[in-house]
JSON list of C-alpha atoms in Angstrom, two decimals:
[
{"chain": "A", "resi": 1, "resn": "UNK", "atom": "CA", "xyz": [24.30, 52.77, -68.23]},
{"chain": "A", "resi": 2, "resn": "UNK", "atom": "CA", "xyz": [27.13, 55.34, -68.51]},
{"chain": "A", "resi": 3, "resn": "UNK", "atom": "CA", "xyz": [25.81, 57.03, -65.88]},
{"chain": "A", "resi": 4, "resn": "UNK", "atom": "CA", "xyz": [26.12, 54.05, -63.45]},
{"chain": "A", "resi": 5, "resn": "UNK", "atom": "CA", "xyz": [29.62, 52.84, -65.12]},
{"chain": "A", "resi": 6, "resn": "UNK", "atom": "CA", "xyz": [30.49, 56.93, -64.30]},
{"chain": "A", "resi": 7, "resn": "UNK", "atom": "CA", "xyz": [29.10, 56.52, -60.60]},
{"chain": "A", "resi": 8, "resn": "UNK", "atom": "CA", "xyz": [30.85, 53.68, -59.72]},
{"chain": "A", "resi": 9, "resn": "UNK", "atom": "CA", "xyz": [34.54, 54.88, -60.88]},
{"chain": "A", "resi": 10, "resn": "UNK", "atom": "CA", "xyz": [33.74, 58.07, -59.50]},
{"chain": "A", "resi": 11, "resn": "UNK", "atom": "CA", "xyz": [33.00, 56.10, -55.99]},
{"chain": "A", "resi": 12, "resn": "UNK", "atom": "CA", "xyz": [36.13, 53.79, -56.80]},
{"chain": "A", "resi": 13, "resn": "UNK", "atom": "CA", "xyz": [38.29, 57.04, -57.00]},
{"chain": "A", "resi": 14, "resn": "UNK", "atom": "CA", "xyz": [37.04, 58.65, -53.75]},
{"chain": "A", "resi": 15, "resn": "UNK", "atom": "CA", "xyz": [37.95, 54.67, -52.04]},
{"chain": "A", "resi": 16, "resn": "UNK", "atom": "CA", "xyz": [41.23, 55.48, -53.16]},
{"chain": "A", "resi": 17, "resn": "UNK", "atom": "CA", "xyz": [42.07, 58.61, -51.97]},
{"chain": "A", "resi": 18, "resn": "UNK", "atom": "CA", "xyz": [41.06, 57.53, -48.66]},
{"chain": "A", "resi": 19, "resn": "UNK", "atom": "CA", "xyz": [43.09, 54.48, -49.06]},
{"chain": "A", "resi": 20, "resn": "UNK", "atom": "CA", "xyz": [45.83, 56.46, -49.82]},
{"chain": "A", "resi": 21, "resn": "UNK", "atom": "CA", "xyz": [45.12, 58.66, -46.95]},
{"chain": "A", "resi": 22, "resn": "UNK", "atom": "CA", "xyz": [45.39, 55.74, -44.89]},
{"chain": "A", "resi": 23, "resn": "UNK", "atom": "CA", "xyz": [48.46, 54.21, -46.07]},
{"chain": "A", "resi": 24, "resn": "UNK", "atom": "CA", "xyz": [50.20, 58.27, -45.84]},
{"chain": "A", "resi": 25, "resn": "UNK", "atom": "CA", "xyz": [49.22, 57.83, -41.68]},
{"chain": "A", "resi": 26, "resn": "UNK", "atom": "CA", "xyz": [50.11, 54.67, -41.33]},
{"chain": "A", "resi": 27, "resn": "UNK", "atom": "CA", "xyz": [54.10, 56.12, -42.68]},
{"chain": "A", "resi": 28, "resn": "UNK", "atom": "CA", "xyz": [54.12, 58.58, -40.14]},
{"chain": "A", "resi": 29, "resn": "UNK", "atom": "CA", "xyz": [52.69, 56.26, -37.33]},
{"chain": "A", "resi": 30, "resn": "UNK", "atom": "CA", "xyz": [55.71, 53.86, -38.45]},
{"chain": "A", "resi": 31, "resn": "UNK", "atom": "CA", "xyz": [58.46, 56.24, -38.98]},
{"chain": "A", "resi": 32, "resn": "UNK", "atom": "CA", "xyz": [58.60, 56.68, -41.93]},
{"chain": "A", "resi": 33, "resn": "UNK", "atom": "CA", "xyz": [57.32, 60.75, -41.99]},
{"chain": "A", "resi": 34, "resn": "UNK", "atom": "CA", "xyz": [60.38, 62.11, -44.85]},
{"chain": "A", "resi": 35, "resn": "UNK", "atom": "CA", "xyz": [58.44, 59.49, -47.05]},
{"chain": "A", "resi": 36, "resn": "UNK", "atom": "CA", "xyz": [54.90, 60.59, -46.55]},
{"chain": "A", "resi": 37, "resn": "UNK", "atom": "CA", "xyz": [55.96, 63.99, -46.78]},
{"chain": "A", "resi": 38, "resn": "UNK", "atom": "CA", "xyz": [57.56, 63.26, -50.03]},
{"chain": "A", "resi": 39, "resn": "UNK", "atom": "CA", "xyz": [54.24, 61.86, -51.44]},
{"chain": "A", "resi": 40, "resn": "UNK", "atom": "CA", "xyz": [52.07, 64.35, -50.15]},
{"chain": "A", "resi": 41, "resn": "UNK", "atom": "CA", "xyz": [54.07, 66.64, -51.94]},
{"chain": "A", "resi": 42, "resn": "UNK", "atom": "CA", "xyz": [54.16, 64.83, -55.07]},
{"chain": "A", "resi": 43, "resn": "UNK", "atom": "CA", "xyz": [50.66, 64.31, -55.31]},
{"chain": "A", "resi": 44, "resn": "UNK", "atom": "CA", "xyz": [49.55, 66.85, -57.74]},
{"chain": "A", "resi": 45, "resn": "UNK", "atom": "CA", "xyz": [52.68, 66.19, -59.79]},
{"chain": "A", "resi": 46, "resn": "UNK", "atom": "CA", "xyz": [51.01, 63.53, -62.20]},
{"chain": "A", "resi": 47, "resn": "UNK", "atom": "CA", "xyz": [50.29, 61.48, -59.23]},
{"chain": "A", "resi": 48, "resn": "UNK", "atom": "CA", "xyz": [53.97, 60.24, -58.37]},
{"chain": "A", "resi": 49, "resn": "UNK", "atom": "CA", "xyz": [53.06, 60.65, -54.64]},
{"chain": "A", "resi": 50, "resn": "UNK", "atom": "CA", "xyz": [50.26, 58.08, -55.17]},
{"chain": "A", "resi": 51, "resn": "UNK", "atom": "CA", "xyz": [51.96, 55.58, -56.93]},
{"chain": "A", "resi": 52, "resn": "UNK", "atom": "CA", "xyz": [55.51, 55.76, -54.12]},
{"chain": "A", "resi": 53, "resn": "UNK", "atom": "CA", "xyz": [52.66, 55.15, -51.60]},
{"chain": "A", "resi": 54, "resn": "UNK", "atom": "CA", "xyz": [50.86, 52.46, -52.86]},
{"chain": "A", "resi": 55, "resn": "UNK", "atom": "CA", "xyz": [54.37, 50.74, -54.00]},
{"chain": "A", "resi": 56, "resn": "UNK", "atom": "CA", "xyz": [55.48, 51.51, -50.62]},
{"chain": "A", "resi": 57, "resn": "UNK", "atom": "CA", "xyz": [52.02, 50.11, -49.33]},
{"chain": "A", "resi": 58, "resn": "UNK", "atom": "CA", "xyz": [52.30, 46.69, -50.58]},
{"chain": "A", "resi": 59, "resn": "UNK", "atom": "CA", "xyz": [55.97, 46.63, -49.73]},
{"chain": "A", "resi": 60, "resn": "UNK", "atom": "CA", "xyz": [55.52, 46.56, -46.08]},
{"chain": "A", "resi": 61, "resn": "UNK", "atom": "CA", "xyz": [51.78, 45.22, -46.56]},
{"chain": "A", "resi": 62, "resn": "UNK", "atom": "CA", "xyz": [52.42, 42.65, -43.81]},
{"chain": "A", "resi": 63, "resn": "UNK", "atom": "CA", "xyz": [54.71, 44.20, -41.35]},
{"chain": "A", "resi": 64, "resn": "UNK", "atom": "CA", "xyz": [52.86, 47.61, -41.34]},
{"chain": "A", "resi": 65, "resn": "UNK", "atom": "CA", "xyz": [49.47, 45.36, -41.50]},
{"chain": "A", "resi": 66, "resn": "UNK", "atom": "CA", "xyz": [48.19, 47.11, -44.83]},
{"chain": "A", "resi": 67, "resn": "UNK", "atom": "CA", "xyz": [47.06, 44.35, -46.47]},
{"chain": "A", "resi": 68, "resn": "UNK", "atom": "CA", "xyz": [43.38, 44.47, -46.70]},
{"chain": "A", "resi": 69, "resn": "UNK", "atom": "CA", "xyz": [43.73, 48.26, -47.20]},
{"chain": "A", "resi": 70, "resn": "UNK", "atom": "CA", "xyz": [46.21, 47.25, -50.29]},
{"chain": "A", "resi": 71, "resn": "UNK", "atom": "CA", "xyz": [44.09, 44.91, -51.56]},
{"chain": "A", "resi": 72, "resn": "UNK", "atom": "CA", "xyz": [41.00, 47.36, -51.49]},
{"chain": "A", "resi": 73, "resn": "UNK", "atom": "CA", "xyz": [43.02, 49.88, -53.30]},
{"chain": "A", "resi": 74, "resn": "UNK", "atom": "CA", "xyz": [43.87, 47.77, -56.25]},
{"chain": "A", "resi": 75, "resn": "UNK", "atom": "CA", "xyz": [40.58, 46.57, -56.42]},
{"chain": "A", "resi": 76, "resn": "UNK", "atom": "CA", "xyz": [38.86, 50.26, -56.25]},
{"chain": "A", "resi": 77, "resn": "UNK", "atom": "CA", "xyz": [41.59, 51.17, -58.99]},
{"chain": "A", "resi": 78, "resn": "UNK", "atom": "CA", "xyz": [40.80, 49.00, -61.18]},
{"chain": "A", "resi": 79, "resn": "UNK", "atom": "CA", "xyz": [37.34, 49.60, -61.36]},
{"chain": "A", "resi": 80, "resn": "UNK", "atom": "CA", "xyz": [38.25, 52.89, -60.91]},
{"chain": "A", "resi": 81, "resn": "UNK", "atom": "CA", "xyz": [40.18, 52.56, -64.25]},
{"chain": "A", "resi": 82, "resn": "UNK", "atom": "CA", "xyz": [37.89, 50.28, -65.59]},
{"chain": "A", "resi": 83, "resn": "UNK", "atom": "CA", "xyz": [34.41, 52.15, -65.25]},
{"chain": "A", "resi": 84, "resn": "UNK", "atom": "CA", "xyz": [35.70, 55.56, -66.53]},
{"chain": "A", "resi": 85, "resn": "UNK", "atom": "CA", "xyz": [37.16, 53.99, -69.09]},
{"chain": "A", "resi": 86, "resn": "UNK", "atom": "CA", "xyz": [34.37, 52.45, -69.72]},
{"chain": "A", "resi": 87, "resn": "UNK", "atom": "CA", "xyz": [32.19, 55.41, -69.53]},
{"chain": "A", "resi": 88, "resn": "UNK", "atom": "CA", "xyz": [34.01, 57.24, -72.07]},
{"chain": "A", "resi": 89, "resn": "UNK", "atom": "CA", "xyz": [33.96, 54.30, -74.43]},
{"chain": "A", "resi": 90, "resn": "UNK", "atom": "CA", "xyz": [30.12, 54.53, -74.49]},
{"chain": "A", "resi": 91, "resn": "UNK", "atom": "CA", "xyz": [29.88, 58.06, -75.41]}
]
Protein backbone atom coordinates (compact mmCIF):
# COMPACT_ATOMS: atom_id res chain seq x y z
CA UNK A 1 0.00 0.00 0.00
CA UNK A 2 2.69 2.65 0.60
CA UNK A 3 4.13 1.83 -2.36
CA UNK A 4 0.99 2.68 -4.43
CA UNK A 5 0.06 5.82 -2.03
CA UNK A 6 4.11 6.72 -2.99
CA UNK A 7 3.37 6.09 -6.84
CA UNK A 8 0.54 8.06 -7.14
CA UNK A 9 1.98 11.42 -5.39
CA UNK A 10 5.02 10.82 -7.15
CA UNK A 11 2.77 10.83 -10.57
CA UNK A 12 0.66 13.80 -8.98
CA UNK A 13 4.00 15.80 -8.64
CA UNK A 14 5.31 15.16 -12.18
CA UNK A 15 1.26 16.50 -13.36
CA UNK A 16 2.28 19.46 -11.70
CA UNK A 17 5.36 20.44 -12.96
CA UNK A 18 3.99 20.12 -16.30
CA UNK A 19 1.07 22.12 -15.27
CA UNK A 20 3.21 24.60 -14.17
CA UNK A 21 5.16 24.40 -17.28
CA UNK A 22 2.10 25.15 -19.01
CA UNK A 23 0.80 27.97 -17.14
CA UNK A 24 4.90 29.61 -17.36
CA UNK A 25 4.10 29.48 -21.57
CA UNK A 26 0.97 30.50 -21.49
CA UNK A 27 2.68 34.11 -19.52
CA UNK A 28 4.94 34.56 -22.20
CA UNK A 29 2.36 33.77 -25.04
CA UNK A 30 0.19 36.58 -23.16
CA UNK A 31 2.71 39.11 -22.31
CA UNK A 32 3.38 38.66 -19.44
CA UNK A 33 7.38 37.29 -19.95
CA UNK A 34 9.07 39.69 -16.67
CA UNK A 35 6.54 37.42 -14.69
CA UNK A 36 7.46 34.03 -15.95
CA UNK A 37 10.91 34.93 -15.79
CA UNK A 38 10.48 35.88 -12.25
CA UNK A 39 9.06 32.39 -11.39
CA UNK A 40 11.35 30.45 -13.27
CA UNK A 41 13.85 32.00 -11.32
CA UNK A 42 12.28 31.53 -8.10
CA UNK A 43 11.63 28.06 -8.50
CA UNK A 44 14.30 26.43 -6.54
CA UNK A 45 13.93 29.11 -3.88
CA UNK A 46 11.38 27.08 -1.62
CA UNK A 47 9.09 27.01 -4.51
CA UNK A 48 7.94 30.81 -4.54
CA UNK A 49 8.03 30.64 -8.39
CA UNK A 50 5.40 27.86 -8.21
CA UNK A 51 3.11 29.25 -5.95
CA UNK A 52 3.23 33.27 -8.03
CA UNK A 53 2.31 30.98 -11.00
CA UNK A 54 -0.35 29.04 -9.90
CA UNK A 55 -1.83 32.31 -7.97
CA UNK A 56 -1.26 34.04 -11.12
CA UNK A 57 -2.90 30.93 -12.94
CA UNK A 58 -6.21 31.06 -11.38
CA UNK A 59 -6.17 34.82 -11.50
CA UNK A 60 -6.53 35.10 -15.15
CA UNK A 61 -7.99 31.37 -15.29
CA UNK A 62 -10.73 32.60 -17.65
CA UNK A 63 -9.27 35.29 -19.74
CA UNK A 64 -5.95 33.38 -20.38
CA UNK A 65 -8.32 30.08 -20.70
CA UNK A 66 -6.39 28.14 -17.83
CA UNK A 67 -9.06 26.78 -16.23
CA UNK A 68 -9.07 23.12 -16.71
CA UNK A 69 -5.25 23.28 -16.46
CA UNK A 70 -5.92 25.13 -12.89
CA UNK A 71 -8.25 22.86 -11.87
CA UNK A 72 -5.94 19.78 -12.72
CA UNK A 73 -3.21 21.34 -10.77
CA UNK A 74 -5.06 21.66 -7.55
CA UNK A 75 -6.38 18.43 -7.92
CA UNK A 76 -2.79 16.67 -8.71
CA UNK A 77 -1.56 18.79 -5.59
CA UNK A 78 -3.60 17.65 -3.42
CA UNK A 79 -3.13 14.21 -3.96
CA UNK A 80 0.15 15.10 -4.49
CA UNK A 81 0.16 16.35 -0.82
CA UNK A 82 -2.11 13.90 0.23
CA UNK A 83 -0.42 10.51 -0.92
CA UNK A 84 3.13 11.43 0.30
CA UNK A 85 1.81 12.40 3.21
CA UNK A 86 0.21 9.59 3.42
CA UNK A 87 3.05 7.41 2.57
CA UNK A 88 5.14 8.64 5.26
CA UNK A 89 2.38 8.22 7.80
CA UNK A 90 2.46 4.43 7.09
CA UNK A 91 6.03 3.93 7.67
Amino acid sequence: MDILLRGLAGVAGVACVVCFIVVIITMFKRGSKTLAIVCLVLSPCFLIGPVIAYLVGWMHATDWNLRNVMLIWTICFLISALGGGAGFAAR
